[in-house]
Coordinates of C-alpha atoms and ligand atoms in Angstrom, one line a residue:
M1 CA 0.0 0.0 0.0
T2 CA 1.4 3.4 -0.9
Q3 CA 1.4 6.1 1.7
P4 CA -1.0 9.0 0.9
H5 CA 1.4 11.5 2.3
L6 CA 5.1 11.4 3.0
P7 CA 7.1 13.0 5.8
L8 CA 8.0 16.5 4.7
L9 CA 11.5 18.0 5.1
L10 CA 11.6 21.7 4.8
S11 CA 15.3 22.7 4.2
A12 CA 17.5 24.3 1.6
D13 CA 20.6 23.3 3.6
A14 CA 22.5 20.6 1.6
A15 CA 24.2 19.1 4.7
V16 CA 20.9 18.7 6.5
T17 CA 19.1 17.4 3.5
E18 CA 21.8 14.8 2.7
E19 CA 21.9 13.6 6.3
V20 CA 18.1 13.2 6.5
L21 CA 18.0 11.4 3.2
R22 CA 20.6 9.0 4.3
I23 CA 18.7 8.3 7.5
A24 CA 15.4 8.0 5.6
A25 CA 17.0 5.5 3.3
V26 CA 18.1 3.3 6.2
S27 CA 14.6 3.6 7.8
G28 CA 12.9 2.6 4.6
Q29 CA 10.8 5.7 4.6
A30 CA 10.8 8.1 1.6
V31 CA 10.7 11.8 2.4
E32 CA 9.4 14.7 0.4
I33 CA 11.7 17.7 0.3
A34 CA 10.6 21.3 0.0
I35 CA 12.9 24.3 -0.1
D36 CA 10.2 27.0 -0.2
P37 CA 8.0 27.1 2.9
G38 CA 5.6 29.4 1.1
A39 CA 4.8 26.8 -1.4
V40 CA 4.1 23.9 1.0
G41 CA 0.4 24.8 1.6
P42 CA -1.8 22.1 3.3
R43 CA 1.0 19.5 3.0
Y44 CA 2.3 21.0 6.3
G45 CA -0.8 19.9 8.1
V46 CA -1.3 16.4 6.6
A47 CA 2.2 15.1 6.4
P48 CA 2.7 12.3 8.9
L49 CA 5.9 14.1 10.2
V50 CA 7.3 17.6 9.4
L51 CA 11.0 18.1 9.7
V52 CA 11.9 21.8 9.7
G53 CA 15.5 22.5 8.9
A54 CA 17.3 25.0 11.2
D55 CA 18.0 27.1 8.1
L56 CA 14.3 27.6 7.3
L57 CA 13.0 27.7 10.9
D58 CA 12.5 31.4 11.0
E59 CA 10.9 31.5 7.6
V60 CA 8.5 28.7 8.4
R61 CA 7.5 30.5 11.6
R62 CA 6.7 33.7 9.6
Q63 CA 4.3 31.6 7.5
L64 CA 2.3 31.0 10.7
P65 CA 1.5 27.3 9.8
P66 CA -1.3 25.6 11.7
R67 CA -0.2 24.1 15.1
R68 CA 0.2 20.4 14.8
A69 CA 1.8 17.4 16.4
G70 CA 4.8 15.7 14.8
V71 CA 6.9 18.8 14.0
L72 CA 10.6 18.3 14.5
V73 CA 13.4 20.8 14.0
V74 CA 16.5 19.3 12.5
G75 CA 19.9 20.9 12.3
A76 CA 23.5 19.9 11.8
G77 CA 26.1 20.3 14.5
A78 CA 26.2 20.1 18.2
D79 CA 24.3 22.9 19.8
G80 CA 20.6 22.8 19.4
A81 CA 19.9 25.0 22.4
V82 CA 19.9 28.2 20.4
L83 CA 17.1 26.8 18.2
L84 CA 14.9 26.0 21.2
P85 CA 12.9 29.3 21.5
A86 CA 12.0 29.4 17.9
A87 CA 11.2 25.6 17.9
Q88 CA 8.9 26.1 20.9
D89 CA 7.2 29.0 19.2
L90 CA 6.5 26.7 16.2
G91 CA 5.1 24.0 18.6
A92 CA 7.9 21.6 17.6
E93 CA 8.2 18.5 19.7
H94 CA 11.9 18.1 19.6
V95 CA 15.1 19.7 18.2
A96 CA 17.2 16.9 16.6
M97 CA 20.8 17.8 15.9
L98 CA 22.5 15.5 13.4
P99 CA 24.5 13.4 13.4
A100 CA 24.0 12.9 17.2
A101 CA 20.3 12.4 17.0
R102 CA 20.6 10.0 14.0
E103 CA 19.3 7.0 15.8
W104 CA 16.4 8.9 17.2
L105 CA 15.3 10.3 13.9
L106 CA 15.7 7.0 12.2
N107 CA 13.2 5.5 14.7
R108 CA 10.8 8.4 14.2
L109 CA 10.9 8.0 10.4
A110 CA 10.4 4.2 10.7
E111 CA 7.3 4.9 12.8
A112 CA 6.0 7.2 10.2
R113 CA 6.0 4.2 7.9
T114 CA 4.6 1.6 10.2
G115 CA 2.6 3.9 12.5
P116 CA 3.3 4.2 16.2
R117 CA 2.0 1.3 18.3
R118 CA -0.4 3.7 20.0
E119 CA -1.1 7.4 19.9
G120 CA -1.8 8.1 23.5
R121 CA -3.1 11.5 24.3
I122 CA -1.3 13.7 26.8
V123 CA -3.4 15.8 29.2
G124 CA -1.8 18.2 31.7
V125 CA -3.2 19.3 35.0
V126 CA -2.0 22.4 36.9
G127 CA -3.3 24.2 40.0
G128 CA -4.1 27.9 40.0
R129 CA -2.8 28.2 43.5
G130 CA -1.1 25.8 46.0
G131 CA -3.4 23.0 47.2
S132 CA -6.0 23.5 44.4
G133 CA -6.6 19.8 44.0
A134 CA -4.5 19.5 40.8
S135 CA -2.7 16.3 41.9
T136 CA -5.9 14.8 43.2
L137 CA -7.5 15.5 39.8
A138 CA -4.5 14.1 37.9
A139 CA -4.6 10.8 39.9
A140 CA -8.4 10.6 39.6
L141 CA -8.2 11.1 35.8
A142 CA -5.7 8.3 35.5
V143 CA -7.7 5.8 37.5
T144 CA -10.8 6.9 35.5
G145 CA -9.0 6.3 32.3
V146 CA -8.1 2.8 33.4
R147 CA -11.7 2.1 34.4
A148 CA -12.7 3.2 30.9
G149 CA -10.3 0.6 29.4
L150 CA -7.4 2.9 28.6
S151 CA -3.8 2.0 29.4
T152 CA -2.7 5.0 31.3
L153 CA 0.6 6.6 32.4
L154 CA 0.5 9.1 35.2
V155 CA 3.6 11.4 35.2
D156 CA 4.6 13.5 38.1
A157 CA 6.2 16.6 36.8
D158 CA 6.0 18.5 40.1
P159 CA 9.3 17.9 42.0
L160 CA 7.9 19.6 45.1
G161 CA 4.4 18.2 45.0
G162 CA 4.8 15.4 47.5
G163 CA 4.7 12.5 45.1
L164 CA 2.0 11.1 43.0
D165 CA 3.0 7.6 43.8
L166 CA 1.9 8.4 47.4
A167 CA -1.5 9.6 46.1
L168 CA -1.9 6.1 44.6
G169 CA -0.5 4.4 47.8
W170 CA 2.5 3.1 45.6
E171 CA 5.3 4.8 47.4
R172 CA 6.9 1.5 48.3
E173 CA 6.6 0.0 44.8
R174 CA 9.9 -0.8 43.2
G175 CA 10.6 0.5 39.7
L176 CA 12.0 3.2 37.6
R177 CA 11.8 6.8 38.8
W178 CA 12.9 10.2 37.5
S179 CA 16.5 9.8 38.6
G180 CA 16.8 6.8 36.3
L181 CA 15.8 8.9 33.3
A182 CA 17.8 11.9 34.3
G183 CA 20.4 11.4 31.5
A184 CA 17.8 10.3 28.9
S185 CA 17.8 12.2 25.7
G186 CA 16.4 11.3 22.3
R187 CA 14.5 8.1 22.3
V188 CA 13.4 5.9 25.2
D189 CA 11.9 2.5 24.1
P190 CA 8.2 2.5 25.0
G191 CA 8.0 -1.1 26.0
T192 CA 11.1 -0.9 28.2
L193 CA 9.8 2.3 29.9
T194 CA 6.4 0.9 30.9
A195 CA 7.9 -2.5 32.0
A196 CA 10.4 -0.6 34.2
L197 CA 7.9 1.8 35.9
P198 CA 6.0 1.0 39.0
G199 CA 2.6 -0.1 37.8
R200 CA -0.3 -2.5 38.1
G201 CA -1.9 -3.7 34.9
P202 CA -2.8 -0.9 32.7
L203 CA -1.7 1.9 35.1
A204 CA 1.9 3.0 35.5
V205 CA 3.4 6.0 37.3
L206 CA 6.6 8.0 36.6
A207 CA 7.3 9.6 40.0
W208 CA 10.2 11.2 41.9
D209 CA 12.6 9.2 44.0
R210 CA 12.0 8.5 47.6
P211 CA 13.0 9.2 50.3
S212 CA 13.1 12.5 48.5
V213 CA 15.9 14.9 49.0
V214 CA 14.8 17.9 47.1
P215 CA 14.9 16.4 43.6
A216 CA 16.7 17.9 40.8
A217 CA 14.6 19.0 37.9
A218 CA 13.9 16.2 35.3
G219 CA 15.2 18.3 32.4
A220 CA 13.4 19.0 29.2
E221 CA 15.2 16.2 27.3
A222 CA 14.2 13.5 29.8
M223 CA 10.6 14.8 29.9
T224 CA 10.3 14.8 26.1
A225 CA 11.8 11.4 25.9
A226 CA 9.6 10.0 28.6
L227 CA 6.4 11.5 27.2
D228 CA 7.3 10.4 23.7
A229 CA 7.7 6.8 24.9
G230 CA 4.7 7.2 27.2
R231 CA 2.4 8.2 24.4
R232 CA 3.5 5.2 22.3
A233 CA 3.1 2.8 25.1
A234 CA -0.2 4.1 26.6
D235 CA -3.6 5.3 25.4
L236 CA -3.6 8.1 27.9
V237 CA -0.8 10.1 29.6
I238 CA -1.8 12.4 32.5
V239 CA 0.9 14.9 33.6
D240 CA 0.7 16.6 37.0
L241 CA 2.4 20.0 36.3
P242 CA 4.0 22.3 38.8
R243 CA 2.7 25.9 39.1
S244 CA 6.1 27.3 38.6
F245 CA 7.2 26.0 35.2
D246 CA 10.7 24.6 34.8
A247 CA 12.2 23.4 31.4
A248 CA 10.7 19.9 31.9
A249 CA 7.2 21.3 32.7
S250 CA 7.4 23.6 29.6
A251 CA 8.3 20.6 27.5
A252 CA 5.4 18.6 28.9
A253 CA 2.9 21.5 28.4
R254 CA 4.0 21.7 24.7
S255 CA 3.2 18.0 24.2
A256 CA -0.2 18.2 25.9
L257 CA -3.4 17.9 23.9
M258 CA -5.0 20.0 26.6
I259 CA -4.2 21.4 30.0
L260 CA -6.7 21.5 32.8
L261 CA -6.3 24.4 35.3
V262 CA -7.8 23.6 38.7
L263 CA -9.0 26.8 40.3
P264 CA -10.6 27.1 43.7
S265 CA -13.6 29.3 43.7
E266 CA -12.0 32.2 45.5
V267 CA -11.0 35.7 44.5
R268 CA -7.4 35.4 45.6
A269 CA -6.9 32.0 43.9
T270 CA -8.2 33.7 40.7
A271 CA -5.6 36.5 41.1
A272 CA -2.8 34.0 41.7
A273 CA -3.9 31.9 38.7
T274 CA -3.4 34.7 36.2
Q275 CA 0.4 34.2 36.5
V276 CA 0.0 30.5 36.0
V277 CA -2.3 31.1 33.0
R278 CA 0.2 33.4 31.4
E279 CA 2.9 30.8 31.6
V280 CA 0.7 27.9 30.5
E281 CA -0.6 29.9 27.5
R282 CA 3.0 30.2 26.2
H283 CA 3.1 26.5 25.6
C284 CA -0.4 25.1 25.0
R285 CA -3.3 26.6 23.2
R286 CA -6.1 24.4 24.6
I287 CA -6.6 25.2 28.3
G288 CA -9.8 24.6 30.3
V289 CA -10.7 25.6 33.8
V290 CA -12.0 23.1 36.4
V291 CA -13.5 25.2 39.2
R292 CA -13.2 23.6 42.7
G293 CA -16.0 24.5 45.1
P294 CA -17.4 25.4 47.4
S295 CA -17.1 29.1 47.0
P296 CA -16.8 31.0 50.4
G297 CA -17.9 34.2 48.7
G298 CA -20.6 32.8 46.4
L299 CA -18.6 33.1 43.2
R300 CA -20.2 31.0 40.4
P301 CA -18.0 28.6 38.4
G302 CA -18.6 30.6 35.2
E303 CA -17.5 33.8 36.8
V304 CA -14.3 32.2 38.1
A305 CA -13.4 30.9 34.6
R306 CA -14.3 34.3 33.0
A307 CA -12.0 36.0 35.5
V308 CA -9.0 34.2 34.0
G309 CA -10.3 34.4 30.5
L310 CA -10.6 30.7 29.8
P311 CA -13.4 28.3 29.1
L312 CA -15.0 26.4 32.0
V313 CA -14.8 22.6 31.4
G314 CA -15.8 21.2 34.7
E315 CA -16.7 21.7 38.4
M316 CA -14.9 19.8 41.2
R317 CA -17.4 19.5 44.0
P318 CA -16.3 18.6 47.6
E319 CA -15.7 14.9 47.7
P320 CA -16.9 13.3 51.0
G321 CA -14.1 11.4 52.7
L322 CA -11.4 12.5 50.2
A323 CA -8.8 13.7 52.7
A324 CA -9.0 10.4 54.7
A325 CA -8.9 8.3 51.5
L326 CA -5.8 10.1 50.3
E327 CA -4.1 9.5 53.7
K328 CA -4.6 5.8 53.0
G329 CA -3.3 6.0 49.4
V330 CA -6.8 5.4 47.9
V331 CA -7.8 7.6 45.0
P332 CA -11.5 8.3 45.5
A333 CA -12.4 8.1 41.9
A334 CA -11.0 4.5 41.8
T335 CA -14.5 3.2 42.9
G336 CA -16.1 4.9 39.9
R337 CA -18.6 6.5 42.2
G338 CA -18.9 10.0 43.7
P339 CA -18.5 13.5 42.2
L340 CA -14.8 13.2 41.4
A341 CA -15.3 10.1 39.4
H342 CA -18.2 11.7 37.6
L343 CA -16.2 14.8 36.8
C344 CA -13.3 12.7 35.5
R345 CA -15.5 10.7 33.2
D346 CA -17.0 13.9 31.7
L347 CA -13.6 15.5 31.3
L348 CA -12.0 12.5 29.6
R349 CA -15.0 12.3 27.3
S350 CA -14.8 15.9 26.2
V351 CA -11.0 16.2 26.2
L352 CA -10.5 13.0 24.1
A353 CA -13.5 13.5 21.8
Ligands
ATP401 N1 -12.5 17.1 45.2 C1 -12.0 17.4 46.5 N2 -12.9 17.4 47.5 C2 -12.4 17.6 48.8 N3 -11.1 17.9 49.1 C3 -10.3 17.9 48.1 C4 -10.7 17.7 46.7 N4 -9.6 17.8 45.9 C5 -8.5 18.0 46.7 N5 -8.9 18.1 48.0 C6 -8.1 18.4 49.2 O1 -7.2 19.4 48.9 C7 -5.9 19.0 49.2 C8 -4.9 19.4 48.2 O2 -5.1 18.7 47.0 P1 -3.9 18.4 46.0 O3 -2.7 17.9 46.7 O4 -4.5 17.5 45.0 O5 -3.7 19.9 45.5 P2 -2.5 20.4 44.5 O6 -3.1 21.5 43.7 O7 -1.9 19.3 43.8 O8 -1.5 21.0 45.6 P3 0.0 21.3 45.5 O9 0.1 22.8 45.3 O10 0.6 20.9 46.8 O11 0.6 20.6 44.3 C9 -5.9 17.5 49.4 O12 -5.1 17.0 50.4 C10 -7.4 17.2 49.7 O13 -7.5 17.1 51.1
MG402 MG1 0.1 18.8 43.5

């Protein structure tokens, strides 16, 4: 069967083009080359993969192409860091510097031919202020995903959040944690990752080390590699994001299909959240507000969402017995009953629709 669309390489740099063509030949995947970004038109949106050469990165950005997944920036040489801001602005998933990232690109091209094993969707959760309920919602979404038959990876991207493994009661489980991925760059094998992580059946968690000294940040490379593998291994990836974004959180936010902002129904929380919103908006275009009640001052959920200028996507009502359940390492939504389980089902339905 012939492919309806080929991966697209946008570059007029002979060194980049030759190297990509060599890699493409080894992967068995033909590539279409374009040297004029202005003439690419809708092919940018439909190609299974778009490789933007460092030489044309600024020109491609000026064309304001539609935001899409599967955009990679490729350059020749050692230092890709200078390309990062422009790559982020374009919504690129990764900057691959050749020849160092040869193996990684080879795998990505091979997958464009065979199709990834899965295309798990990544959903981020962030709190508008401390103690909003973001980690609770992240864990609840993950167990709800599993109840709906989705293999799910829960990723703790908040180094100071207290540990999502604890929220699941899995703090004693053996397995791979962030420290084991600290040096990861490029590609992590999806099967190896999920087999190594603490998990039970269709649910796996990527958490921080314990006992936790203040953990070092995961790093953007490790986060990208983990999410890349996670989305191939699982149907759903839920990321618990910190309120203060580091490089890893920014990388996670860029990969997310949608980010849910949990916002307590209070005036001060709304004020605090504007900073968080500003940061999140730099990385992800689809953001929805989940308002957590009750409201001490009688604010309505719609008013809270309007105050931060984002759409309301759900209401988190007080969950009877939640604090006690969390102490025991039980995620309330795991039973499938109660307001939190209800909210999570609705959220997953609309986010993944
Ligand atoms: N739906 C809910 N009903 C009742 N209490 C809740 C609910 N969600 C969260 N809580 C309470 O709020 C506390 C804080 O929740 P959580 O740790 O999920 O917030 P967070 O936004 O992740 O906080 P942090 O800023 O520490 O990351 C929990 O310990 C729990 O007691
Ligand atoms: Mg938290």
